[in-house]
Coordinates of C-alpha atoms in Angstrom, one line a residue:
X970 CA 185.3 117.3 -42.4
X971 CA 186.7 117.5 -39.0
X972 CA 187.2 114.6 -36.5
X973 CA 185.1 114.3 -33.7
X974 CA 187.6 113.8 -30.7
X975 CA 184.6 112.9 -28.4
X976 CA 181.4 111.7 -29.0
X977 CA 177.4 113.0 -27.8
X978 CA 175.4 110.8 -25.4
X979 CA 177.8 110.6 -22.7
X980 CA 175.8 110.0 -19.2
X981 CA 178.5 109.7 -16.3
X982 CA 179.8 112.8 -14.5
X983 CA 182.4 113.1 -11.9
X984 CA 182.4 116.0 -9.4
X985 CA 185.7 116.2 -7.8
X986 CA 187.7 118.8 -6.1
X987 CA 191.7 118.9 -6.8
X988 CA 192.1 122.3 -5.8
X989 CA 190.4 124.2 -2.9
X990 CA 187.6 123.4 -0.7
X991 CA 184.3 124.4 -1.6
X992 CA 180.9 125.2 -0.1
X993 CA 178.5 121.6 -0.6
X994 CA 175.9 123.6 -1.0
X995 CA 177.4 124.2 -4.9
X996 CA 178.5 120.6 -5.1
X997 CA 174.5 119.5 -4.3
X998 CA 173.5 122.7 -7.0
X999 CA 175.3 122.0 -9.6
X1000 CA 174.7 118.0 -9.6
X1001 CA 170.4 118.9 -9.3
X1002 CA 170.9 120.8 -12.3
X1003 CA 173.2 118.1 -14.2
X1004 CA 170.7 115.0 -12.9
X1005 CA 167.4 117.4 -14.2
X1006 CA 169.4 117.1 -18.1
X1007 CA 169.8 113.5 -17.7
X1008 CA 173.1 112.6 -16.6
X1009 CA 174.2 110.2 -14.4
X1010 CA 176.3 112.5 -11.6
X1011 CA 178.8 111.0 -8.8
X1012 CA 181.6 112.7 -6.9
X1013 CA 185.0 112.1 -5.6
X1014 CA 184.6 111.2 -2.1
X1015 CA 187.0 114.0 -1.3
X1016 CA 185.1 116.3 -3.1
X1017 CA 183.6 118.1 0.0
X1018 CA 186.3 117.4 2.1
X1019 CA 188.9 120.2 3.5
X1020 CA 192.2 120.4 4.8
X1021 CA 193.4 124.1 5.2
X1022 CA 192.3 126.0 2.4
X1023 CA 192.4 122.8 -0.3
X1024 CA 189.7 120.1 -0.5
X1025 CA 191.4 117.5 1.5
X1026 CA 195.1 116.4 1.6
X1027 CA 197.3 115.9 -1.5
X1028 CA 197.4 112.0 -1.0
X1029 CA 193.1 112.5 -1.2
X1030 CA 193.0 114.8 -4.2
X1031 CA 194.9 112.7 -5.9
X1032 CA 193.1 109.6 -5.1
X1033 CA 189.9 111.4 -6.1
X1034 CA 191.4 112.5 -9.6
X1035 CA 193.1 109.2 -10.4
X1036 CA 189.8 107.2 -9.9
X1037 CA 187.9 109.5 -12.2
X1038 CA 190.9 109.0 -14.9
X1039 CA 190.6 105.6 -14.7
X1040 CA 187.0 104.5 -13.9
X1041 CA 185.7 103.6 -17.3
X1042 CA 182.2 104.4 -16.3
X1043 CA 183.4 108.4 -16.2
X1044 CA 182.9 110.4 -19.3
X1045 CA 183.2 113.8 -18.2
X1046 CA 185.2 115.2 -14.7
X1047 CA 183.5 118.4 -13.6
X1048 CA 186.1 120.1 -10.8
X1049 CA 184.5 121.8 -8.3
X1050 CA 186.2 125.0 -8.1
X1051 CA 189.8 126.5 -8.5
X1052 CA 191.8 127.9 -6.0
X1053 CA 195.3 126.5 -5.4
X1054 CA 196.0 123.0 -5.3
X1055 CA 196.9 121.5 -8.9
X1056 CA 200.4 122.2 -8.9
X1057 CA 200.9 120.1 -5.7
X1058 CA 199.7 117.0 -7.8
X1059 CA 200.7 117.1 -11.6
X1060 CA 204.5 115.3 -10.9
X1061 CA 202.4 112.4 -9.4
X1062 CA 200.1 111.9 -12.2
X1063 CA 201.3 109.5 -15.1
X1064 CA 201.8 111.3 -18.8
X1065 CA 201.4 107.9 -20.7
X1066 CA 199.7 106.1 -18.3
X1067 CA 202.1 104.3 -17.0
X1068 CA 203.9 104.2 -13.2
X1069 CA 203.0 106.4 -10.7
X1070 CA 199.4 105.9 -11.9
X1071 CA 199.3 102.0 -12.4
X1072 CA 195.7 101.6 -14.4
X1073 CA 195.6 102.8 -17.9
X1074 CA 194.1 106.2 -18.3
X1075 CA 190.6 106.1 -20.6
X1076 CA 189.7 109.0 -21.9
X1077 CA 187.9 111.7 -20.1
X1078 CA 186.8 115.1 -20.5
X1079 CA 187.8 117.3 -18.0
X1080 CA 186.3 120.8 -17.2
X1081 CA 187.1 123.9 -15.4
X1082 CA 189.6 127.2 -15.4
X1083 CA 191.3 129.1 -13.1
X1084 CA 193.6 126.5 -11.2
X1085 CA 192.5 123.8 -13.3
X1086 CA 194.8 125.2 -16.1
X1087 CA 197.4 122.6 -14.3
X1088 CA 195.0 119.7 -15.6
X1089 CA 194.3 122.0 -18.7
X1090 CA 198.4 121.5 -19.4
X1091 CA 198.1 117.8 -18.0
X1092 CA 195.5 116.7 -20.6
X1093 CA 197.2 118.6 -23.4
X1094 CA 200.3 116.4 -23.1
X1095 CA 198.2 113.4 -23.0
X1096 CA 197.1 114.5 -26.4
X1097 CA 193.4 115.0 -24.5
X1098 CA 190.8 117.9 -25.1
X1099 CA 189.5 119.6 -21.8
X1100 CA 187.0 122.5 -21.8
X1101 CA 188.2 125.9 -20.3
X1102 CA 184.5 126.6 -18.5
X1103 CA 181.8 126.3 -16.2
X1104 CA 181.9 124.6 -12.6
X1105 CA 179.8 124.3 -9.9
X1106 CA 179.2 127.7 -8.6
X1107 CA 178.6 128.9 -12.2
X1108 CA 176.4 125.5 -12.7
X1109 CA 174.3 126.1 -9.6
X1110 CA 173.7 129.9 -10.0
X1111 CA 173.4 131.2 -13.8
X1112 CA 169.6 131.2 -15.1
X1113 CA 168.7 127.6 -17.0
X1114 CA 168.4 129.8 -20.3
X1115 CA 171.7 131.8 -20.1
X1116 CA 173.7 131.9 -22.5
X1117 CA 177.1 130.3 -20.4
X1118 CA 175.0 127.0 -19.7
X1119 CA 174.1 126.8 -23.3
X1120 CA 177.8 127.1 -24.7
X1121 CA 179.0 124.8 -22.1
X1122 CA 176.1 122.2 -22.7
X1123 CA 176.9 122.4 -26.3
X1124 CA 180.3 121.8 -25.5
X1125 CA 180.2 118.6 -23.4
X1126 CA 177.8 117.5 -26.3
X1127 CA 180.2 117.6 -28.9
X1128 CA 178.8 120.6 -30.7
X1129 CA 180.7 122.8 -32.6
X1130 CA 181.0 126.8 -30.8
X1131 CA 181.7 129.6 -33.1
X1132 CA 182.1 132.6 -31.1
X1133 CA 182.0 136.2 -32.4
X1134 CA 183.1 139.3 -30.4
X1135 CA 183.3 143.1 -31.2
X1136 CA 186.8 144.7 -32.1
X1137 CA 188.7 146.1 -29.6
X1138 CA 191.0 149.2 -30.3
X1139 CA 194.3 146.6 -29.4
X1140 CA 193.2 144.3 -31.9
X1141 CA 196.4 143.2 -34.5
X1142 CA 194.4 142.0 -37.5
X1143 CA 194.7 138.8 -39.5
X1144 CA 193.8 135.3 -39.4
X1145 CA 195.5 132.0 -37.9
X1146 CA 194.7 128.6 -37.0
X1147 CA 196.1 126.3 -34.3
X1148 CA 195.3 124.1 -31.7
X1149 CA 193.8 126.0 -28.7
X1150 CA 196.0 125.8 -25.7
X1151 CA 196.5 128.1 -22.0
X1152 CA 193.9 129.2 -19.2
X1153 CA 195.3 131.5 -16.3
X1154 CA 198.2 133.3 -16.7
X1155 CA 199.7 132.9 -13.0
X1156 CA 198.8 129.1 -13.4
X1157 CA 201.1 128.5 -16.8
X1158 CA 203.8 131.2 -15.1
X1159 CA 204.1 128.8 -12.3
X1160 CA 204.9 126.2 -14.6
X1161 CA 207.2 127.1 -16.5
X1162 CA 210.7 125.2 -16.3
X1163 CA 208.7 122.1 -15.4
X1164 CA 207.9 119.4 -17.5
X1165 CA 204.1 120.6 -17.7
X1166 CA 204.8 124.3 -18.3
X1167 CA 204.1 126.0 -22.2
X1168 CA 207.1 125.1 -23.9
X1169 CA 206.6 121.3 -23.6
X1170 CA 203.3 121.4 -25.0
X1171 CA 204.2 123.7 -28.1
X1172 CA 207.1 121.1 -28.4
X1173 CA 204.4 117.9 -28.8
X1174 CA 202.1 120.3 -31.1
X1175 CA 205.1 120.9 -33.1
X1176 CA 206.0 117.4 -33.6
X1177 CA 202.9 116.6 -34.5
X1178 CA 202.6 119.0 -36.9
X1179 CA 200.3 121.7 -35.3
X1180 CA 200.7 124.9 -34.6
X1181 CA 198.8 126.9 -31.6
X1182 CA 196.7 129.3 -30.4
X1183 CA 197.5 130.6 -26.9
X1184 CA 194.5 132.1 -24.3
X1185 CA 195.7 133.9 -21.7
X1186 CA 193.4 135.5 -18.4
X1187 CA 193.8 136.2 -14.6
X1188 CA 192.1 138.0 -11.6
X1189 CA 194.0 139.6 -8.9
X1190 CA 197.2 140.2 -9.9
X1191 CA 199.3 143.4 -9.7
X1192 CA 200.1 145.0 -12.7
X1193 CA 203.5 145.2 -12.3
X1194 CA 203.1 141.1 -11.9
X1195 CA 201.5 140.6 -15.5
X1196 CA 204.2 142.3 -16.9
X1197 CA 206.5 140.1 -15.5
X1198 CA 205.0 137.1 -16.5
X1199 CA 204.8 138.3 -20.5
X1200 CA 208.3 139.1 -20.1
X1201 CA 208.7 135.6 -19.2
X1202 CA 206.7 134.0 -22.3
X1203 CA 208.4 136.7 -24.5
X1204 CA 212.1 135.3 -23.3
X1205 CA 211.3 131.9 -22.9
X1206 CA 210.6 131.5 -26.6
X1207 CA 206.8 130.7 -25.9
X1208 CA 205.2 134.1 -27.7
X1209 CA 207.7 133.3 -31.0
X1210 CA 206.5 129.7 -31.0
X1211 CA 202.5 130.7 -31.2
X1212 CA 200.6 131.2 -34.2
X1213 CA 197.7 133.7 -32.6
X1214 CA 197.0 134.9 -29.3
X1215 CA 193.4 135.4 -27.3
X1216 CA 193.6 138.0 -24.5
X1217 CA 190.6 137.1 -22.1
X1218 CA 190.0 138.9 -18.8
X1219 CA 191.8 140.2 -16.3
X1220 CA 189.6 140.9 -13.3
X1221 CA 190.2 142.9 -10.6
X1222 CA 194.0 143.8 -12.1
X1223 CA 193.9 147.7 -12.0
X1224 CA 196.1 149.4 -14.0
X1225 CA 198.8 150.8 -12.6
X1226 CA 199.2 154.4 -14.3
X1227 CA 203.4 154.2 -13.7
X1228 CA 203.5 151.4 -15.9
X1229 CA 202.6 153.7 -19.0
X1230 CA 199.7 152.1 -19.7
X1231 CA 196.5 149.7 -19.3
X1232 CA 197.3 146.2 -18.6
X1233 CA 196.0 145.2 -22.2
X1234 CA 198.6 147.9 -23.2
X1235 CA 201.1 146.0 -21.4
X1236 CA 200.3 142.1 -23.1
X1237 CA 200.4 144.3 -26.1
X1238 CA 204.1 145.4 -25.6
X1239 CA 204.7 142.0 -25.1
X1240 CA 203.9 140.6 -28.4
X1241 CA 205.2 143.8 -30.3
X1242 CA 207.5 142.0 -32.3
X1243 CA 205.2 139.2 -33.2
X1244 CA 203.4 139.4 -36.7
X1245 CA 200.2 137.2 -36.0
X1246 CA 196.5 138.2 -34.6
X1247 CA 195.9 139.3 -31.6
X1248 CA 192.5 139.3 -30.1
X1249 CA 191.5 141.8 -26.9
X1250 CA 188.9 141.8 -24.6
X1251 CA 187.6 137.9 -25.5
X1252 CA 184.5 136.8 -22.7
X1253 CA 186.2 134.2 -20.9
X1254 CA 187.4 134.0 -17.3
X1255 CA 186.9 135.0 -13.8
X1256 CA 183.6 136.8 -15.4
X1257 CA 179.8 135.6 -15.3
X1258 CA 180.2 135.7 -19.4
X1259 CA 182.4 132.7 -19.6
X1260 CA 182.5 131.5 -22.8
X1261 CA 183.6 128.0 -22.8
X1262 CA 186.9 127.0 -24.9
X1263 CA 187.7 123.7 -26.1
X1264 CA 191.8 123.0 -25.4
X1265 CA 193.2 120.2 -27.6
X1266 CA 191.5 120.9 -30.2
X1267 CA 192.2 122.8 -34.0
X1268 CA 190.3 126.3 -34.5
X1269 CA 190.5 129.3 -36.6
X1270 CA 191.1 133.3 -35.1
X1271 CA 190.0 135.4 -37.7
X1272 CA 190.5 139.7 -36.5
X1273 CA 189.3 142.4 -38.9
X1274 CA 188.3 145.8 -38.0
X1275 CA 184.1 144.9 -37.8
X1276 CA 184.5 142.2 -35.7
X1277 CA 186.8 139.0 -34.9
X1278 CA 185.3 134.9 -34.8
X1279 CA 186.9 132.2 -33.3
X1280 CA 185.6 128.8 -35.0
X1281 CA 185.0 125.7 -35.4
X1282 CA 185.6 124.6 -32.1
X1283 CA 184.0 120.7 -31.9
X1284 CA 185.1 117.5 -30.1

């Protein structure tokens, strides 16, 4: 039987936001919604702030972020939104808990995407889960019934998500397990070199020994860009080093027709070399169909021609 990282009943959630500013009107949403389930909701009190385009300055963010870490009434840290902001922060956070963050760090799951892959990488060198999913614009608007706020319920509760998609004509068949790692692809492209970029975290799976699963998505980007960012996982040594690898979407990236192909066909070239699975087309990212991932944790990608799974997934 596998461990239960986390446990159910947790009642203390923390809205902050590290990244951009964001409209209060989501903020006062989403925390409605979380108080009519039961839980106990708070918020940084930078988390409706702005300076510029973020949600207050860095020296607030981070005061924000480092109380949730280390108030040890906090179970769960909902960000706000994404945007940019993160990056500006990680080199001031502690990685063991030690100097520049002075109080011990309890544990915490953390939630969100987008630019909150930064604190995705963060956690995973702390040896933490975090949940690739939902925040507050997603919490205040999606119907009470929809599918996204069941998955991501179930996943702040500790239940286990087995997902199952339909095949996609890029699909490399076969079956691997590993710890689920990644988010967005600008995100972990921007990190690279640093000491909370890819390579680092496959470096403390490996010496611990676990292998990895690596999700990839992103909105926005040229195509041309995307290319250039696999070519940078491919010659870093980070697409050698993963066991399997889960292509999510990429919104609003057209496909540039003088790059020979889609941009799927592109991540495909990429990993050309590679013998393990390859999954297409998963439904996470900047989509309303968001399914929520569990990063940290051990799961099984299984692609055959029908159909591929991605399971268990539990805290």
């Amino acid at each position: 039987m596998q461990k239960k990282l986390y446990f159910c009943g947790m009642k203390h959630i923390r809205i902050i936001s590290p990244s951009g500013a964001i409209d209060s009107r989501l903020i006062d949403g989403a925390a409605a919604r979380l108080r009519s389930w039961g839980y106990q909701v708070s918020e940084g009190r930078f988390a409706r702030g702005q300076f510029g385009r973020f949600a207050g300055t860095d020296d607030e963010r981070l005061q924000d972020l480092t109380e949730a870490l280390t108030d040890p009434s906090v179970d769960i840290i909902l960000c706000a939104r994404g945007g940019y902001g993160l990056q500006r922060l990680l080199d001031r956070l502690s990685l063991n808990g030690s100097e520049p963050c002075s109080r011990p760090l309890n544990s915490k799951l953390i939630t969100g995407f987008s630019d909150i892959t930064a604190l995705h990488q963060w956690s995973l060198l702390q040896g933490r889960p975090s949940i690739h999913g939902l925040m507050c614009k997603h919490l205040c608007e999606l119907p009470e019934d929809s599918d996204m706020i069941r998955y991501w319920r179930a996943a702040i509760e500790g239940q286990p998500l087995h997902y199952e998609v339909p095949t996609h004509t890029l699909n490399r068949l076969g079956t691997a397990s590993g710890t689920l790692i990644g988010g967005n692809l600008s995100v972990l492209y921007g990190l690279q070199a640093t000491p909370f970029g890819l390579l680092p975290v496959l470096q403390r799976l490996r010496d611990n020994g676990q292998s990895a699963l690596l999700f990839i998505e992103d909105i926005g980007e040229r195509h041309y860009h995307i290319d250039r960012m696999m070519c940078n996982l491919r010659m870093s040594g980070v697409l050698e080093q993963i066991s399997g690898l889960i292509v999510g979407q990429f919104s609003d990236c057209d496909d540039d027709p003088s790059m020979g192909g889609s941009v799927y066909d592109t991540i495909n070239e990429a990993v050309r070399d590679y013998a393990y699975p390859v999954l297409f087309d998963f439904p996470a990212g900047h989509v309303v169909r968001n399914l929520p991932l569990i990063f940290g944790t051990p799961a099984t990608l299984s692609v055959n021609h029908q159909f591929s799974t991605l399971a268990p997934t539990t805290l």
